[in-house]
PDB file of C-alpha atoms in Angstrom:
ATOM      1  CA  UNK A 271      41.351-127.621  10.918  1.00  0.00           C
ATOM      2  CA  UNK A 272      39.655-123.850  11.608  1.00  0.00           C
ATOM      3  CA  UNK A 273      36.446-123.848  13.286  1.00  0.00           C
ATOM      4  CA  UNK A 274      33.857-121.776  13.933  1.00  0.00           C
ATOM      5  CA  UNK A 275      31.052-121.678  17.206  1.00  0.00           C
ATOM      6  CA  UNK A 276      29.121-119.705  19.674  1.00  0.00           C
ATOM      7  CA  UNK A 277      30.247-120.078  23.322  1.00  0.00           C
ATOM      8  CA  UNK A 278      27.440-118.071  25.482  1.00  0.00           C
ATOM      9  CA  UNK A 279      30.274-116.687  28.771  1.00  0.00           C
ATOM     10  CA  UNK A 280      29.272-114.858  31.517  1.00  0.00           C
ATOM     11  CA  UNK A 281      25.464-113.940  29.216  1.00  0.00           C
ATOM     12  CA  UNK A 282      27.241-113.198  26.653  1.00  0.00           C
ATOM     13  CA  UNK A 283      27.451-114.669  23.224  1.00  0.00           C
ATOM     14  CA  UNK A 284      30.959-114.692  21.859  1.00  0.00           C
ATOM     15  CA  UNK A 285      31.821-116.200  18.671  1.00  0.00           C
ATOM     16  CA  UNK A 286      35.073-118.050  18.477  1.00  0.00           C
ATOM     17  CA  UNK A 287      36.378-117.816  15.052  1.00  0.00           C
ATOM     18  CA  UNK A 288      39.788-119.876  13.274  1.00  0.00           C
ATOM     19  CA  UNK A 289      39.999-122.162  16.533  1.00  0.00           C
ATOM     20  CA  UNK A 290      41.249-125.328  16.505  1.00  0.00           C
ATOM     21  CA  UNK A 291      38.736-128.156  17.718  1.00  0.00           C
ATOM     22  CA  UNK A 292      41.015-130.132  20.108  1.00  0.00           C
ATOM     23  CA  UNK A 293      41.383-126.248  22.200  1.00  0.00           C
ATOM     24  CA  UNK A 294      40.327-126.525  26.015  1.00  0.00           C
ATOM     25  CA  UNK A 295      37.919-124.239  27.067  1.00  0.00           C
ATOM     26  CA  UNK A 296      40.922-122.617  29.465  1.00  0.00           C
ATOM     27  CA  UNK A 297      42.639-121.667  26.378  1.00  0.00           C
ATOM     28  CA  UNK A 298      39.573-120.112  24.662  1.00  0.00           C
ATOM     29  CA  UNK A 299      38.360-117.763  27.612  1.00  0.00           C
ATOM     30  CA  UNK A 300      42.069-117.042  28.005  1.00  0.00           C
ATOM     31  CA  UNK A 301      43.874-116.266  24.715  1.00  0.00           C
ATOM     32  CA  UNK A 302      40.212-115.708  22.600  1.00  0.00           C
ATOM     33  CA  UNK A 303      37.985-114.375  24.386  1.00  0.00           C
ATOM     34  CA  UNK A 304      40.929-112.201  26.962  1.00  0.00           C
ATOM     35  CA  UNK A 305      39.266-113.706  30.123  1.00  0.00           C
ATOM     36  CA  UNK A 306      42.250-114.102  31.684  1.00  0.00           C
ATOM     37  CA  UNK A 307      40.422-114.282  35.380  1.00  0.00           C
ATOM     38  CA  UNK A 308      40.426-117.723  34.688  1.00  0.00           C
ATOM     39  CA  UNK A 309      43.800-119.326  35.489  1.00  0.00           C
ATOM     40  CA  UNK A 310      46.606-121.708  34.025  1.00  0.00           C
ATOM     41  CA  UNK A 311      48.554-123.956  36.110  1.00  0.00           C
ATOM     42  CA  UNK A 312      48.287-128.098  36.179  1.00  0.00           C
ATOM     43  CA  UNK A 313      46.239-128.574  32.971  1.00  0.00           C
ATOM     44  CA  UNK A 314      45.062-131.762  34.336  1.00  0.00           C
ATOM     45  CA  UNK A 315      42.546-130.705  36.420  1.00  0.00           C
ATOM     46  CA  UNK A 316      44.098-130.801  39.893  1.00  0.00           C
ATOM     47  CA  UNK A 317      44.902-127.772  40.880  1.00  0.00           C
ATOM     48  CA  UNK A 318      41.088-126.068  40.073  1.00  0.00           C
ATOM     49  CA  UNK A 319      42.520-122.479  39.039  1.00  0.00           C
ATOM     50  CA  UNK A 320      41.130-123.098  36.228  1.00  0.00           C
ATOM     51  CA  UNK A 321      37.161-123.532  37.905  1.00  0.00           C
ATOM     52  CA  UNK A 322      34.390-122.323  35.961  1.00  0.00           C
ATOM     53  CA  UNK A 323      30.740-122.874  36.056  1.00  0.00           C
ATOM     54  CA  UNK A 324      29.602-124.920  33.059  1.00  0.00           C
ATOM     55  CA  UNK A 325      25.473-124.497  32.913  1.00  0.00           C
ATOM     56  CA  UNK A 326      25.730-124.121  36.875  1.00  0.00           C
ATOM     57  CA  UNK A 327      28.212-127.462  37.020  1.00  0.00           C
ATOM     58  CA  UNK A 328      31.482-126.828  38.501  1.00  0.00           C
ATOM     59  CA  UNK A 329      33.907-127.878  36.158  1.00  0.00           C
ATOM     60  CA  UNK A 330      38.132-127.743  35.759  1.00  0.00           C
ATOM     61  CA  UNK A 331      37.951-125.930  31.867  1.00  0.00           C
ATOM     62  CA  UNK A 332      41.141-127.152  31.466  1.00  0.00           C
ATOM     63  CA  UNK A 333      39.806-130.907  30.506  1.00  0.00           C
ATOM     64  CA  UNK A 334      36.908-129.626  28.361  1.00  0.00           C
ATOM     65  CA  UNK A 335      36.950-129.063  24.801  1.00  0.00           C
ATOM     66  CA  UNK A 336      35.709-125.647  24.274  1.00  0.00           C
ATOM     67  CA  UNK A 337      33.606-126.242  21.325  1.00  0.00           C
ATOM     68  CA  UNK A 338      32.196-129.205  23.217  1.00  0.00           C
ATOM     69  CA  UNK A 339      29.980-126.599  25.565  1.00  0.00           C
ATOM     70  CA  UNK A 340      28.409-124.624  22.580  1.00  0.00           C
ATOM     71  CA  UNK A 341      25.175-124.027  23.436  1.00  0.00           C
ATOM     72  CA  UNK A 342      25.822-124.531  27.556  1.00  0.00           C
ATOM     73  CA  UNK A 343      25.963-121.070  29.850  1.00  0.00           C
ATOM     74  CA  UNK A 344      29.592-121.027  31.238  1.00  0.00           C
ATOM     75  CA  UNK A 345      30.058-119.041  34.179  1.00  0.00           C
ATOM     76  CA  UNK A 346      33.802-117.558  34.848  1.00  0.00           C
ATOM     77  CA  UNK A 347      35.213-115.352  38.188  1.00  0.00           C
ATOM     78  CA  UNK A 348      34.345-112.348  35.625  1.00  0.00           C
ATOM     79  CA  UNK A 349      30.489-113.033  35.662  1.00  0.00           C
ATOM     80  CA  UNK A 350      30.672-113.100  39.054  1.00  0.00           C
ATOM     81  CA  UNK A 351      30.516-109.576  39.909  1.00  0.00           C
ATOM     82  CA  UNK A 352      29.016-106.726  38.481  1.00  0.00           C
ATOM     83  CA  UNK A 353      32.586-104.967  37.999  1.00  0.00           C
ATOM     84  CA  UNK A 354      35.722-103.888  39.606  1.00  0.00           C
ATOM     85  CA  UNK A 355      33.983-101.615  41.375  1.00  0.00           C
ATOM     86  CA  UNK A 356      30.939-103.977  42.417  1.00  0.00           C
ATOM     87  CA  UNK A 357      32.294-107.414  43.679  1.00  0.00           C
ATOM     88  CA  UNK A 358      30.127-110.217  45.023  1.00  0.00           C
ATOM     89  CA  UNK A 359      29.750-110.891  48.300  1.00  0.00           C
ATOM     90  CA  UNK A 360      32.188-113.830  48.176  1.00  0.00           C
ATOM     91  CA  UNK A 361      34.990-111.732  46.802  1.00  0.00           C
ATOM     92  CA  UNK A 362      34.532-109.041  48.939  1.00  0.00           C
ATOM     93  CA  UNK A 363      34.553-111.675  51.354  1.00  0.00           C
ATOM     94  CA  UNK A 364      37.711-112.930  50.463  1.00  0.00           C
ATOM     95  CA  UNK A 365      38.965-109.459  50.460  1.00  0.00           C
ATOM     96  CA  UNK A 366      37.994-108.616  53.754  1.00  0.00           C
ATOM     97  CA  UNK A 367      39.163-111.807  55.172  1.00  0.00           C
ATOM     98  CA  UNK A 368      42.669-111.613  53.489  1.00  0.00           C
ATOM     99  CA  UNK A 369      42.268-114.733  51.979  1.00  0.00           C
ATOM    100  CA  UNK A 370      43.812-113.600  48.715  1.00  0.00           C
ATOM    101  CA  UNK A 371      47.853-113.924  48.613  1.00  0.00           C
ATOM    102  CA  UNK A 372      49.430-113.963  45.214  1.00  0.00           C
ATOM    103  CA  UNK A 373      45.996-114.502  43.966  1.00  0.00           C
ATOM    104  CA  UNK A 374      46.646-117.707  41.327  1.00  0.00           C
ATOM    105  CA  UNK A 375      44.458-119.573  42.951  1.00  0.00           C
ATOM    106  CA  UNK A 376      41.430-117.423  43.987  1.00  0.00           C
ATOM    107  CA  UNK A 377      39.399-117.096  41.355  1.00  0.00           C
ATOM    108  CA  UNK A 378      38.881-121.011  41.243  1.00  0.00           C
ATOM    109  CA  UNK A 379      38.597-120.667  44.827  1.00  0.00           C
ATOM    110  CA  UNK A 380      36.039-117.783  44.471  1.00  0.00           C
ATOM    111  CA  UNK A 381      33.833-119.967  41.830  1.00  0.00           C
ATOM    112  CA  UNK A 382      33.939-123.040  43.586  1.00  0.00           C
ATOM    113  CA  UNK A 383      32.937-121.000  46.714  1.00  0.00           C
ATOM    114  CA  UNK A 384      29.770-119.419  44.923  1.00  0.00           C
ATOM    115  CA  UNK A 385      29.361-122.955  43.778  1.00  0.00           C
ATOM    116  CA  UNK A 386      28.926-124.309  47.239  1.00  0.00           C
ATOM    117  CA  UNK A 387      27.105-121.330  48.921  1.00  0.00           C
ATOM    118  CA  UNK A 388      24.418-121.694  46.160  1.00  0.00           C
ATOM    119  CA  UNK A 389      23.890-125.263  47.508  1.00  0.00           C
ATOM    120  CA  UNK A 390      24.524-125.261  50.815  1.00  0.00           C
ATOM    121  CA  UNK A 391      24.132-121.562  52.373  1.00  0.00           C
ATOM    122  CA  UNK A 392      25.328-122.595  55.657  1.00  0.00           C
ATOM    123  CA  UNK A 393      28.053-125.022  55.332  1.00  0.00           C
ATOM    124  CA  UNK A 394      30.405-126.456  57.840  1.00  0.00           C
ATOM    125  CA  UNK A 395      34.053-126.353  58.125  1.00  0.00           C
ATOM    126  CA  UNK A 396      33.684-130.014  57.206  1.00  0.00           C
ATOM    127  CA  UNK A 397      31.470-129.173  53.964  1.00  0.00           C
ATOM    128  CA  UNK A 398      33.633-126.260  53.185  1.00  0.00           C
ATOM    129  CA  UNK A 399      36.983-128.456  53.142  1.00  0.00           C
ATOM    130  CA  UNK A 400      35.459-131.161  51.006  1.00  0.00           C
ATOM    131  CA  UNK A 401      34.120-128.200  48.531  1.00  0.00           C
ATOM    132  CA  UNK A 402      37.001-126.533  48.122  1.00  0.00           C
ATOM    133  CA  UNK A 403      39.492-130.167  48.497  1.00  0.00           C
ATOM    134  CA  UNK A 404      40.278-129.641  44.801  1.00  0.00           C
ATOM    135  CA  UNK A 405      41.517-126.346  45.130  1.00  0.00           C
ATOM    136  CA  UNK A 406      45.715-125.840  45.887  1.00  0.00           C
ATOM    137  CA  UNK A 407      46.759-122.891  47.796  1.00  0.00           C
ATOM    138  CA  UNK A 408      50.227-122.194  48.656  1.00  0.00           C
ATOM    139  CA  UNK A 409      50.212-118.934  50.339  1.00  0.00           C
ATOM    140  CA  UNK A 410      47.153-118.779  52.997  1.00  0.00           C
ATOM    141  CA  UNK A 411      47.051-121.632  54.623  1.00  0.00           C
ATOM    142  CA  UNK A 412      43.562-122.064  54.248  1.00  0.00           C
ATOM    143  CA  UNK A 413      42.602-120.394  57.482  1.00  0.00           C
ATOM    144  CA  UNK A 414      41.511-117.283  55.894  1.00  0.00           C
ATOM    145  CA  UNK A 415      39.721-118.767  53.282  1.00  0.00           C
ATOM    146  CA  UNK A 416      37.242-120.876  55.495  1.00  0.00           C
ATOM    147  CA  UNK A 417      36.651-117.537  57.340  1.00  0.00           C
ATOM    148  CA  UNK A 418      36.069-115.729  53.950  1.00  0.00           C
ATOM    149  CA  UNK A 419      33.767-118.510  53.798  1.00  0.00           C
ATOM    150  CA  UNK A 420      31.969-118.292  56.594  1.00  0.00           C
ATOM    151  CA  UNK A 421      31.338-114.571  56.213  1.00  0.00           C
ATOM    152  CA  UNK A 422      29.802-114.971  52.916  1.00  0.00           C
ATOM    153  CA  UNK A 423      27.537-117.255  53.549  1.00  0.00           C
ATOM    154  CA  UNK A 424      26.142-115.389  56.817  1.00  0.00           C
ATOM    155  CA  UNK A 425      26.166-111.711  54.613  1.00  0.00           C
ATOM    156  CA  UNK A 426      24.215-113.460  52.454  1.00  0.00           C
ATOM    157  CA  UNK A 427      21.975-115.438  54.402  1.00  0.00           C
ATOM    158  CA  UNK A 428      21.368-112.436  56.558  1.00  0.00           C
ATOM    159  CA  UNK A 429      20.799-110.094  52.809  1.00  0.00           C
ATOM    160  CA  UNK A 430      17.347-110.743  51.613  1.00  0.00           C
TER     161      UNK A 430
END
């Protein structure tokens, strides 16, 4: 059965057109919508690549039904920035800090990151672990990451 509905990604309204109801939202903002930031590995919402903000809700959008967050503001890696050219401070962050390896896991890392920092500006290596327990990494190691971490949050509590 072909359906039809609004998903409003990254404050922007994009129509989904000929979808199939039972399609996560991972599959949408991938293969619709060509947000391919967002990545593809477990499906079953263990690895968090696939991390997206769902009206400012951390959420794994490979268990949701995309046309079950019409009308809901969801949030990927992409709306993150302001451009290639203009990264947050949590991606340049993780830039700086080498915490990006193959990169297949970053941009779930990156969200879930923003995610915490916008709760808890000056977390812990305790709160930061516990955030980010959800997310697999194969390559870093973690170490870099928590530092990424850490010099987010104090660039951006120290940025008015």
């Amino acid at each position: 059965m072909s359906n039809t509905y609004s998903l409003r990604v990254n404050g922007t309204d994009c129509e989904v057109t000929d979808s199939d109801i039972t399609e996560s939202l991972l599959f949408v903002l991938r293969e619709r919508l060509g947000l391919t930031g967002t990545k593809n590995a477990c499906t079953e919402g263990e690895c968090s690549s696939c991390a997206v903000l769902v009206d400012g809700m951390l959420t794994c959008s490979c268990l949701v039904l995309a046309a079950a967050v019409e009308g809901q503001e969801i949030t990927t890696v992409e709306g993150l920035s302001n451009g290639p050219e203009d990264l947050s401070v949590v991606q340049q962050a993780f830039v700086d800090n080498g915490a990006v390896q193959c990169g297949f896991c970053t941009p779930g890392l990156i969200v879930a990151v923003h995610d915490l920092l916008e709760a808890d500006p000056a977390p812990t290596d305790t709160d930061v672990r516990e955030a980010l327990s959800g997310n697999l990494c194969r390559c870093t190691g973690y170490g870099r990451i928590l530092a990424a971490v850490h010099a987010a949050a104090e660039q951006m509590r120290s940025t008015p």
